[in-house]
Short mmCIF file of C-alpha atoms in Angstrom, two decimals:
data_model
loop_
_atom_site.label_atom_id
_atom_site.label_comp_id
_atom_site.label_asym_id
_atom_site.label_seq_id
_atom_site.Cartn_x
_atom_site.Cartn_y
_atom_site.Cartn_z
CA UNK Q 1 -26.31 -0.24 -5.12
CA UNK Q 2 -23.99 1.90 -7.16
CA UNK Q 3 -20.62 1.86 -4.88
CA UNK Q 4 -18.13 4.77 -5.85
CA UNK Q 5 -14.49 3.91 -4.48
CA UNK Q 6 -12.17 7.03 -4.35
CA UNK Q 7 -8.09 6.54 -3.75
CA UNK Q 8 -5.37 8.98 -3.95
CA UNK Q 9 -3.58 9.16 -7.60
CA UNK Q 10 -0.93 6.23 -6.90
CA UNK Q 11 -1.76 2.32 -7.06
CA UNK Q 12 0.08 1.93 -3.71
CA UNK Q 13 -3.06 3.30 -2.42
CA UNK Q 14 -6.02 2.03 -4.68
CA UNK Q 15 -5.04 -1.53 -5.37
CA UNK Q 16 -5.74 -2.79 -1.35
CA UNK Q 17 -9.35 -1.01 -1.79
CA UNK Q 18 -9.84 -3.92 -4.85
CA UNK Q 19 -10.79 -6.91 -2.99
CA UNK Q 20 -13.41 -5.14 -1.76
CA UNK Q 21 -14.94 -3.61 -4.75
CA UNK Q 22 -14.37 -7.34 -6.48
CA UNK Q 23 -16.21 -8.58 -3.30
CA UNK Q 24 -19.65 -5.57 -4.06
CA UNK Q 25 -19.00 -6.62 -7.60
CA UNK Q 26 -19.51 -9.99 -7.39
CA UNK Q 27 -22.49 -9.49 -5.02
CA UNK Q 28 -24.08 -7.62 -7.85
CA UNK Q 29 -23.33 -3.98 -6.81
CA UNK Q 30 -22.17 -1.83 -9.84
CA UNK Q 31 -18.64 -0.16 -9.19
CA UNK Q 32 -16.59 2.62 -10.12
CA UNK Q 33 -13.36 3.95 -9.14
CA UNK Q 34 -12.17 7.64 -9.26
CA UNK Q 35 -8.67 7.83 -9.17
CA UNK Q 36 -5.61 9.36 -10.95
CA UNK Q 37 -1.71 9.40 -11.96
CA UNK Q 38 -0.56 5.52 -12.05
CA UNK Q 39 -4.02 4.13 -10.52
CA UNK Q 40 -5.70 5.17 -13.40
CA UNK Q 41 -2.94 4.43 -16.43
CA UNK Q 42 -2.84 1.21 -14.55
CA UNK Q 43 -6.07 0.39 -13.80
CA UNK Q 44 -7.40 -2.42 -11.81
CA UNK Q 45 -8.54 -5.38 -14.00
CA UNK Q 46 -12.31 -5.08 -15.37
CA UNK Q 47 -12.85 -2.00 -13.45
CA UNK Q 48 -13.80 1.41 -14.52
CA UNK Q 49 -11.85 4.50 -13.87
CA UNK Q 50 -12.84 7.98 -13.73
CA UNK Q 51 -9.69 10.27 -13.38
CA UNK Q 52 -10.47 12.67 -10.69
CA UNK Q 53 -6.30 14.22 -10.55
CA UNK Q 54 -6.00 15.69 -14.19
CA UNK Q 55 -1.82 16.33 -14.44
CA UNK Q 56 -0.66 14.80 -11.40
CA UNK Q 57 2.89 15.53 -10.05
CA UNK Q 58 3.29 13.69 -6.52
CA UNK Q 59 6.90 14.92 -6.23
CA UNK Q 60 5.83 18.74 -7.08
CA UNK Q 61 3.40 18.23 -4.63
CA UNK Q 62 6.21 17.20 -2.51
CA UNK Q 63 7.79 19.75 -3.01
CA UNK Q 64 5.60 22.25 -2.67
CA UNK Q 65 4.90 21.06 0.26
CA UNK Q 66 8.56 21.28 1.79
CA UNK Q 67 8.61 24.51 0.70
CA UNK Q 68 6.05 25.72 2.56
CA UNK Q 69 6.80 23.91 5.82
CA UNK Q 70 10.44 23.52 5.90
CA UNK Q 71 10.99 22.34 9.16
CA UNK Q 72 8.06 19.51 9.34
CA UNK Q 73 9.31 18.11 5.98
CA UNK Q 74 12.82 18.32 6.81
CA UNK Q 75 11.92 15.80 9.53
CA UNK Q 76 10.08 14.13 6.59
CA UNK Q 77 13.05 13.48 4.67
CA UNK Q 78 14.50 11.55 7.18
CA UNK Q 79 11.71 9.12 8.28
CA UNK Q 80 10.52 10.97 11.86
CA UNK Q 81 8.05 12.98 10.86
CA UNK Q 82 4.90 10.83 12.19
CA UNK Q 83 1.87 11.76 10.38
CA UNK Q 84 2.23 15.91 9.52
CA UNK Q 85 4.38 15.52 6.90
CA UNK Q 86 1.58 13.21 5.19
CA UNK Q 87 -0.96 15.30 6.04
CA UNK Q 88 0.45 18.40 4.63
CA UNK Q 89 1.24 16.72 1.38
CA UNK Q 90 -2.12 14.56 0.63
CA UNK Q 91 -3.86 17.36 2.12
CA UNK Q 92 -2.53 19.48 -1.39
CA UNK Q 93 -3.25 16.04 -3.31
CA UNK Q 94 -7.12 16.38 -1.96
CA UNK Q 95 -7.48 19.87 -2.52
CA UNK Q 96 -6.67 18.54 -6.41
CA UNK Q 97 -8.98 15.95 -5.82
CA UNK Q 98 -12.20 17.38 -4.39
CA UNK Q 99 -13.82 19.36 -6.95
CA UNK Q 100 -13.65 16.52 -9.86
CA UNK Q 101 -14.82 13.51 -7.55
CA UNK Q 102 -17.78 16.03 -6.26
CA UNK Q 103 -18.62 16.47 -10.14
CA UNK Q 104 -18.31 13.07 -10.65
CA UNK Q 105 -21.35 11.70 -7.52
CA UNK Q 106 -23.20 14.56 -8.44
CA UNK Q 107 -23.30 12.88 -11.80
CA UNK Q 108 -23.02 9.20 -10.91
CA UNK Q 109 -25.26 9.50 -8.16
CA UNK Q 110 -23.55 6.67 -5.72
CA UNK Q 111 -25.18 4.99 -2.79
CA UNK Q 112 -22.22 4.97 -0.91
CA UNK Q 113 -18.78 6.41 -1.24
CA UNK Q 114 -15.43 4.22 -0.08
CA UNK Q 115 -12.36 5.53 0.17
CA UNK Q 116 -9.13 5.44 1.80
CA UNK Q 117 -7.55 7.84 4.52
CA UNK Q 118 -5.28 9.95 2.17
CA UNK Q 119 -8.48 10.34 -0.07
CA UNK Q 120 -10.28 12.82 2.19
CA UNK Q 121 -11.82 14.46 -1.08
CA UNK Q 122 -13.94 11.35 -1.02
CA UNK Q 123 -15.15 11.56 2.04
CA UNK Q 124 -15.56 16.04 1.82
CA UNK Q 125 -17.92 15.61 -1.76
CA UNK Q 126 -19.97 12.77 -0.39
CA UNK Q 127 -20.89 14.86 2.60
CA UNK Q 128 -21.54 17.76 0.17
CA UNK Q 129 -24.39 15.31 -1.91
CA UNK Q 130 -25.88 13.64 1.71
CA UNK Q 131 -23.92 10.57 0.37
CA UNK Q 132 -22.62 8.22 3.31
CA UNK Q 133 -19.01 7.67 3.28
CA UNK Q 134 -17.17 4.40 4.36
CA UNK Q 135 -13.07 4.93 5.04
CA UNK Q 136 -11.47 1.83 3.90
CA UNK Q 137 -8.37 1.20 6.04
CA UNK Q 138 -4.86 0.54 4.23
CA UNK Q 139 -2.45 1.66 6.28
CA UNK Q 140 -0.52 0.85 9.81
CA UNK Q 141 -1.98 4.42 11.88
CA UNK Q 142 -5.22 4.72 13.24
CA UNK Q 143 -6.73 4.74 9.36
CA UNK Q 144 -9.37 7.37 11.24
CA UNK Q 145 -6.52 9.98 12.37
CA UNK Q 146 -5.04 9.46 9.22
CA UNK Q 147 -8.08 11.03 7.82
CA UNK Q 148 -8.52 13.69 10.21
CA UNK Q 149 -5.11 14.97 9.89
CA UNK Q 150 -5.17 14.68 6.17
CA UNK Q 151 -8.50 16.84 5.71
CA UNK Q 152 -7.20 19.11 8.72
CA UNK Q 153 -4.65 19.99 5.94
CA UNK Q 154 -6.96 20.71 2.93
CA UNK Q 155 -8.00 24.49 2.16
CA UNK Q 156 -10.40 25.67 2.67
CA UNK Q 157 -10.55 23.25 5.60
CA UNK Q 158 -13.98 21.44 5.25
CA UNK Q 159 -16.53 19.90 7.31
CA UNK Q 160 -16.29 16.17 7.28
CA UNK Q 161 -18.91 14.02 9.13
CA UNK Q 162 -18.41 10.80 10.91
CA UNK Q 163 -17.75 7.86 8.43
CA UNK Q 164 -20.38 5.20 7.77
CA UNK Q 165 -17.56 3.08 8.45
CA UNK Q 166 -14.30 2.49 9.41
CA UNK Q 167 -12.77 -0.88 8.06
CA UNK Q 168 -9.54 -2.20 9.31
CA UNK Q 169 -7.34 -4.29 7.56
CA UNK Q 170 -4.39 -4.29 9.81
CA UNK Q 171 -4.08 -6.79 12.27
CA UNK Q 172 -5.14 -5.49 15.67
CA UNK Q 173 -1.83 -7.24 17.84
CA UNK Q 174 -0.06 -4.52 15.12
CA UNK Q 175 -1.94 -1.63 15.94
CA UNK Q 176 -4.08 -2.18 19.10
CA UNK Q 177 -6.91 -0.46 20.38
CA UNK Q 178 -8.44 0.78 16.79
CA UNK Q 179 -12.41 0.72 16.64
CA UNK Q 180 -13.12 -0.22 13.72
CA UNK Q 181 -14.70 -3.67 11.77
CA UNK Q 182 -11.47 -5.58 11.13
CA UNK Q 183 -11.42 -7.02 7.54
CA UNK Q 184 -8.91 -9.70 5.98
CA UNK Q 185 -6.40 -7.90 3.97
CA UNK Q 186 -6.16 -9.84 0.50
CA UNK Q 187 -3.62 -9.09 -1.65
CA UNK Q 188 -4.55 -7.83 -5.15
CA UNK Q 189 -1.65 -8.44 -7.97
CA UNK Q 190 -2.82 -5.55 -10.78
CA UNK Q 191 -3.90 -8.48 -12.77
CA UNK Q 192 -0.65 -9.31 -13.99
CA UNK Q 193 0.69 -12.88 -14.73
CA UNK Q 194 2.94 -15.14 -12.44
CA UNK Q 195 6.32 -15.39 -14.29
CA UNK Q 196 7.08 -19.21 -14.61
CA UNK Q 197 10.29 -18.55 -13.12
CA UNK Q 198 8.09 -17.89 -9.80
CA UNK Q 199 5.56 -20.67 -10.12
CA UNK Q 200 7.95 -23.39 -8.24
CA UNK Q 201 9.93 -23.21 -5.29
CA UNK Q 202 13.65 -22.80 -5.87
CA UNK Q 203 16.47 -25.36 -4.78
CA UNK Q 204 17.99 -22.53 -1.96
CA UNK Q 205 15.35 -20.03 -0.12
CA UNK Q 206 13.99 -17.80 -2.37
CA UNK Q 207 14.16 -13.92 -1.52
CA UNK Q 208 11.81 -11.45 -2.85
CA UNK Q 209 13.14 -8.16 -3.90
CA UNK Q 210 11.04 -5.04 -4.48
CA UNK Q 211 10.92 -1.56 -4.45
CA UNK Q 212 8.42 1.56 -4.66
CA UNK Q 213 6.23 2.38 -7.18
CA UNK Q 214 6.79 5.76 -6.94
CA UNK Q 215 9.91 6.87 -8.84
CA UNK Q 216 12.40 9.25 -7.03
CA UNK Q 217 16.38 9.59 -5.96
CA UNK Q 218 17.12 6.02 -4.40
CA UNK Q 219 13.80 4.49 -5.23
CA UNK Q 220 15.60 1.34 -6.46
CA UNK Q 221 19.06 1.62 -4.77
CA UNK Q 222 18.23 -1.65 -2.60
CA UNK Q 223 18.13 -3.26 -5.87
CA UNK Q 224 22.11 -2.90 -6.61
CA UNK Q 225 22.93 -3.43 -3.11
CA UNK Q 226 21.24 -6.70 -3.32
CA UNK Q 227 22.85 -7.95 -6.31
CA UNK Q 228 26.45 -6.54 -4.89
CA UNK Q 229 25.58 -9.00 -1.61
CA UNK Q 230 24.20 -11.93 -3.58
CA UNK Q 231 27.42 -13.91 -3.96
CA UNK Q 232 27.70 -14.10 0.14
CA UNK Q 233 23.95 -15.40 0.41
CA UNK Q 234 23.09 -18.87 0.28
CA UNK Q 235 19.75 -18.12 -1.43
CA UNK Q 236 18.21 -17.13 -4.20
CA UNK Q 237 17.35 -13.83 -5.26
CA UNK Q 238 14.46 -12.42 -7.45
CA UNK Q 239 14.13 -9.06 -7.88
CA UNK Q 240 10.81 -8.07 -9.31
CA UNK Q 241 9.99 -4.98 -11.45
CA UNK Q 242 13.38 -5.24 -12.19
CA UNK Q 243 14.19 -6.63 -16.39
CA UNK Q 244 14.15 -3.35 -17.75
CA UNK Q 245 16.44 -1.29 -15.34
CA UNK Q 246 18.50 -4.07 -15.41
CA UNK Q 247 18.90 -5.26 -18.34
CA UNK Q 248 22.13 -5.81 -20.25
CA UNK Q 249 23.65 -5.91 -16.74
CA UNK Q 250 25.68 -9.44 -15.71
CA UNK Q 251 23.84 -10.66 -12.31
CA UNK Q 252 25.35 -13.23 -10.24
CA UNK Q 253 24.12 -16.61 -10.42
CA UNK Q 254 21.93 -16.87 -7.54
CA UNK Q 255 20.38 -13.78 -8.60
CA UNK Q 256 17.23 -13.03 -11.48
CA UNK Q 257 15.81 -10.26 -12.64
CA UNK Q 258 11.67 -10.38 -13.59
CA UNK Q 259 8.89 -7.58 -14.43
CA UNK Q 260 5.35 -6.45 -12.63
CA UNK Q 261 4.43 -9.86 -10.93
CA UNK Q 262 1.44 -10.59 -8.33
CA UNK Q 263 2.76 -9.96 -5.12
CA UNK Q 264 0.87 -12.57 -3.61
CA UNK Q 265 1.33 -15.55 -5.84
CA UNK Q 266 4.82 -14.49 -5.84
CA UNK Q 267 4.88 -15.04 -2.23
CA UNK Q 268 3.82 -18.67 -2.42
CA UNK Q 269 7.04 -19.70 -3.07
CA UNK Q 270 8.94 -17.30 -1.32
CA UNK Q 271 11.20 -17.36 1.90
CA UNK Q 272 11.27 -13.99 2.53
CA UNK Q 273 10.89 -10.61 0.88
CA UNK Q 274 13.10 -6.91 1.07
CA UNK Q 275 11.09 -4.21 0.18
CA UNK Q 276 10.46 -0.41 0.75
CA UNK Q 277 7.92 -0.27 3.50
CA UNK Q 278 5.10 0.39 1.79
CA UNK Q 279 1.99 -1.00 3.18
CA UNK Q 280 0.67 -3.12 0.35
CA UNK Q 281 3.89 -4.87 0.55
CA UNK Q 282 3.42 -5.36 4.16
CA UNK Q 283 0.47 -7.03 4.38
CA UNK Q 284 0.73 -9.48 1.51
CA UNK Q 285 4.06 -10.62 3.12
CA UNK Q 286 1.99 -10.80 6.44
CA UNK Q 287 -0.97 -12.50 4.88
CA UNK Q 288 1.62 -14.70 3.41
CA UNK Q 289 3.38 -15.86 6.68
CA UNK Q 290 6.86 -14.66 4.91
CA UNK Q 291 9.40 -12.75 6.96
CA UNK Q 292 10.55 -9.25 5.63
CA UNK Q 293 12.92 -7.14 5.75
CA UNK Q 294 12.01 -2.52 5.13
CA UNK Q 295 14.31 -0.40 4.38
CA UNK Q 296 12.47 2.64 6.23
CA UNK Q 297 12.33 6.23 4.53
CA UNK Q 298 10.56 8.78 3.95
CA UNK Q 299 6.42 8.89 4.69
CA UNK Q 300 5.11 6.00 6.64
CA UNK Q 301 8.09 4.07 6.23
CA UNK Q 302 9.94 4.74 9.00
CA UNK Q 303 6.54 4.21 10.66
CA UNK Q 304 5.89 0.77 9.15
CA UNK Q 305 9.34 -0.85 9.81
CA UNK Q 306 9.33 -0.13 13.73
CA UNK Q 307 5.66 -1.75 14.03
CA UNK Q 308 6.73 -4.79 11.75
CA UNK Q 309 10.13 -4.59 14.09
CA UNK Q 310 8.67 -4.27 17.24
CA UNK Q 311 5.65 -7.50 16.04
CA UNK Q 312 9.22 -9.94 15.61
CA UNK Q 313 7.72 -10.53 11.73
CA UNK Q 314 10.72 -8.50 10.08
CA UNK Q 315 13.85 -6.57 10.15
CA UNK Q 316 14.06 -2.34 9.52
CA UNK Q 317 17.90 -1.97 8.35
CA UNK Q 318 18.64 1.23 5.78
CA UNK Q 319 19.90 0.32 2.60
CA UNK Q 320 23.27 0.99 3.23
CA UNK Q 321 23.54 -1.32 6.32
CA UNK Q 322 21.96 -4.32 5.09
CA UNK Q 323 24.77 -6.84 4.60
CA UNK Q 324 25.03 -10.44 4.31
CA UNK Q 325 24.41 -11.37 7.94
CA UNK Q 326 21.00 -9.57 7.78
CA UNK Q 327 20.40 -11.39 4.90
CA UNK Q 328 21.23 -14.68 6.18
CA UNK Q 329 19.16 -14.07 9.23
CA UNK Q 330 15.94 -12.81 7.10
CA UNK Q 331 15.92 -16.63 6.32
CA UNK Q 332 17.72 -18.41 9.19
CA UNK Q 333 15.77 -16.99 12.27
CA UNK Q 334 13.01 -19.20 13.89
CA UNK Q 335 11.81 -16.60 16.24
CA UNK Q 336 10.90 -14.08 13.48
CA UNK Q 337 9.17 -16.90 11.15
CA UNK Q 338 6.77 -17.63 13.69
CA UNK Q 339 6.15 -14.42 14.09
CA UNK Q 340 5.35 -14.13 10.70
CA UNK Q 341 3.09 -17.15 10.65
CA UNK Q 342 1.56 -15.97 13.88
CA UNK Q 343 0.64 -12.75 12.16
CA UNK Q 344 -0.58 -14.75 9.29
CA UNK Q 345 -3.13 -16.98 11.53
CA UNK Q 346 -4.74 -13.56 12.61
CA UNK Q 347 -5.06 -12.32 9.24
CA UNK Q 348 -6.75 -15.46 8.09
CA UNK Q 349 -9.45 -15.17 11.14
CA UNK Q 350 -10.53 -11.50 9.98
CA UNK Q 351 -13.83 -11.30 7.81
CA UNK Q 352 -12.96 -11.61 3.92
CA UNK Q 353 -14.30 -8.91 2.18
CA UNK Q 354 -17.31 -10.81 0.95
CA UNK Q 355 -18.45 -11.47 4.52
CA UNK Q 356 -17.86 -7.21 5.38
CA UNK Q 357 -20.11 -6.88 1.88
CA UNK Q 358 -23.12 -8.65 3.89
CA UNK Q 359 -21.96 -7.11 7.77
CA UNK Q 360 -21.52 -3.57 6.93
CA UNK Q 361 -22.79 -2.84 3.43
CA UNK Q 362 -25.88 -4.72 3.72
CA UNK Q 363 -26.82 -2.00 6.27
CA UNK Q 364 -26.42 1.19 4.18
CA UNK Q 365 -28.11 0.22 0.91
#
C-alpha cells in the first residue's frame, strides 16, 4: 500500500509518527510524509518529504491567533488554557495545510492517510478523495478531541468523518478511559549520533537537560538556571542541544554542554531528565523508566506536567522555582522511580508498531 503520513510543520509533532512509518516501511509499504517548517528542513532519516506549509511562521500564527481571541490566549500564556487555545492556533496552521496535502493525495493517490491530532488537514483532504484516515495519537488528551477541537477551529469548518483509526500511544493508567488501539510509544532520535560523552554511565547520576524545539522568549532559560544550580547538585549535568548557545561560556565542573543527540539512547545512561513538557520528551523518559522533571508553560504543558505529577513519575516546578532540593530529589526519591519504572513496564506491554502494522493496517489495505 502507498501510506501518506501528514504532521503539523514542527518535528515535535512528526518525529513520534516515525516508528510507525519505519514499521509500514519495513513491511514493504511505500511511505511518504507531508510536512513543513523544521519537520521538513529536518527530515526523518531515509524518508521522503513533501512540504505541505510553504513559509511557515508558528509564532505569527501565534500571534494571530491572540489577537483574535484575546481572552482564551491570555489564559494560554499562562498554561490554563486546556485545549482552545490549541485549537484556535493549529486550527490557522490546518487551514495552511489543507489545500497542499489535498493536491498532494490527489496526486499520490495513498491507500491510507495517518496523521496526528493537530494535523486535521490530513484527515479533511483524505475525506475529500474517499481516502480512509487513521489519527495517530502523540499527545496526553483524548488524541480524538484533540482532533475535533482542532478542525472545529479551521475555516471554513469542514466535514470530517470518523477515523479508520485511533492509535494510542499514551499509557492508559495516564489517561484512562480512551478507546482507542494502544500502541508502544518508541522513541525516534532524528537519526542523529550518540555523543561518546553519553555512551557510558557517569561516576555521579547523570541529569538530562533539554529544552523546546521551538524557539521563543525563555525557550532555553532552564538551561542557565541549571548551570547557576549545578555546583549544589551532587550529579552530573548534560545539557543537550546546548554547544552552540553555550559556547565560550565557563560551566561548572559537574556540568557539559553537547548538540542534537537521540533522546532515547541518551536516556540509557541517564538518572533523570528536566525538560519543557513536550510530549516526545515525555514518553521517551517514560519508555525509559527515568524520572523527570517539566517546567509547565504555555500549550499542553501545563497539561502534561499535572498528569506526569499526578502518575508519581515526575516533578512540574516553573523555572524559576526549581532549586537544588528539587534537584536532589529528581534523583534521590524512591517513590517517584518506581513510578517511573512502573510506567515503563506498561509501555513495554503495548503492541510495537510492527505488531499495529499487521492488527490495524492489515485491515484497510
Amino acid at each position: 500500500m502507498r501510506i501518506l503520513f501528514v504532521a503539523a510543520p514542527l518535528i515535535g509533532h512528526l518525529y513520534p509518527m516515525i516508528p510507525l512509518a519505519e514499521a509500514l516501511r519495513g513491511a514493504g509499504h511505500e511511505v511518504l510524509v507531508a510536512s513543513g517548517g523544521d519537520a521538513a528542513t529536518r527530515p526523518p532519516a531515509g524518508f521522503p518529504v513533501e512540504d505541505v506549509a510553504g513559509p511557515f511562521n508558528f509564532g505569527r500564527i501565534a500571534i494571530g491567533a491572540m489577537l483574535r481571541h484575546p481572552r482564551v490566549m491570555a489564559k494560554e500564556i499562562v498554561g490554563k488554557a486546556g485545549t482552545s487555545a490549541v485549537g484556535h492556533i493549529f486550527g490557522a496552521v490546518n487551514d495552511q495545510l489543507v489545500g497542499a496535502t489535498s493536491e498532494l493525495i490527489a496526486r499520490w493517490r495513498p491507500d491510507v492517510v495517518v496523521h496526528e491530532p493537530l494535523a486535521g488537514a490530513g484527515a479533511v483532504a483524505a475525506a475529500r478523495h474517499g481516502v480512509p484516515a487513521v489519527l495517530h495519537g502523540n499527545t496526553l488528551f483524548d488524541d480524538a478531541l484533540l482532533l475535533a477541537v482542532t478542525t472545529d477551529k479551521m475555516r471554513p469548518r469542514p466535514e470530517v468523518p470518523a477515523s479508520a483509526a485511533v492509535l494510542r500511544i499514551c499509557p492508559g493508567s495516564l489517561v484512562p478511559g480512551v478507546d482507542a488501539q494502544p500502541m508502544r510509544p518508541v522513541g525516534y532520535g532524528g537519526g542523529a549520533s550518540l555523543p561518546s560523552l553519553l555512551r557510558e554511565p557517569g561516576k555521579r547520576p547523570r541529569i538530562l537537560v533539554s529544552h523546546s524545539t521551538i524557539a521563543g522568549p525563555g525557550s532555553t532559560a532552564v538551561l542557565d538556571r541549571i548551570v547557576r544550580l549545578a555546583p549544589a547538585v551532587d550529579a552530573e549535568f548534560v545539557l543537550l542541544r546546548a554547544a552552540d548557545r553555550l559556547s565560550g561560556r565557563t560551566l561548572p565542573p559537574n556540568v557539559r554542554a553537547t548538540g542534537w543527540a537521540p533522546l532515547p539512547e541518551a536516556l540509557e545512561t541517564a538518572s533523570a531528565i528536566v525538560h519543557h513538557g513536550g510530549a516526545g520528551t515525555i514518553f521517551a523518559a517514560l519508555a525509559a523508566g527515568v524520572p523527570q522533571l517539566m517546567t509547565p508553560g504555555p500549550g499542553d504543558r501545563a497539561h502534561n506536567g499535572e498528569v506526569i505529577a499526578a502518575r508519581g513519575a515526575g516533578l512540574a516546578v516553573a523555572v524559576k522555582k526549581i532549586d537544588a532540593a528539587v534537584l536532589n530529589r529528581l534523583v534521590d526519591d524512591a517513590a517517584m522511580r518506581a513510578a517511573a519504572v512502573e510506567v515503563s513496564t506498561e509501555i513495554a506491554a503495548m503492541p510495537a508498531p510492527e505488531e499495529i502494522v499487521a492488527i490495524v493496517f492489515a485491515k484497510l489495505g
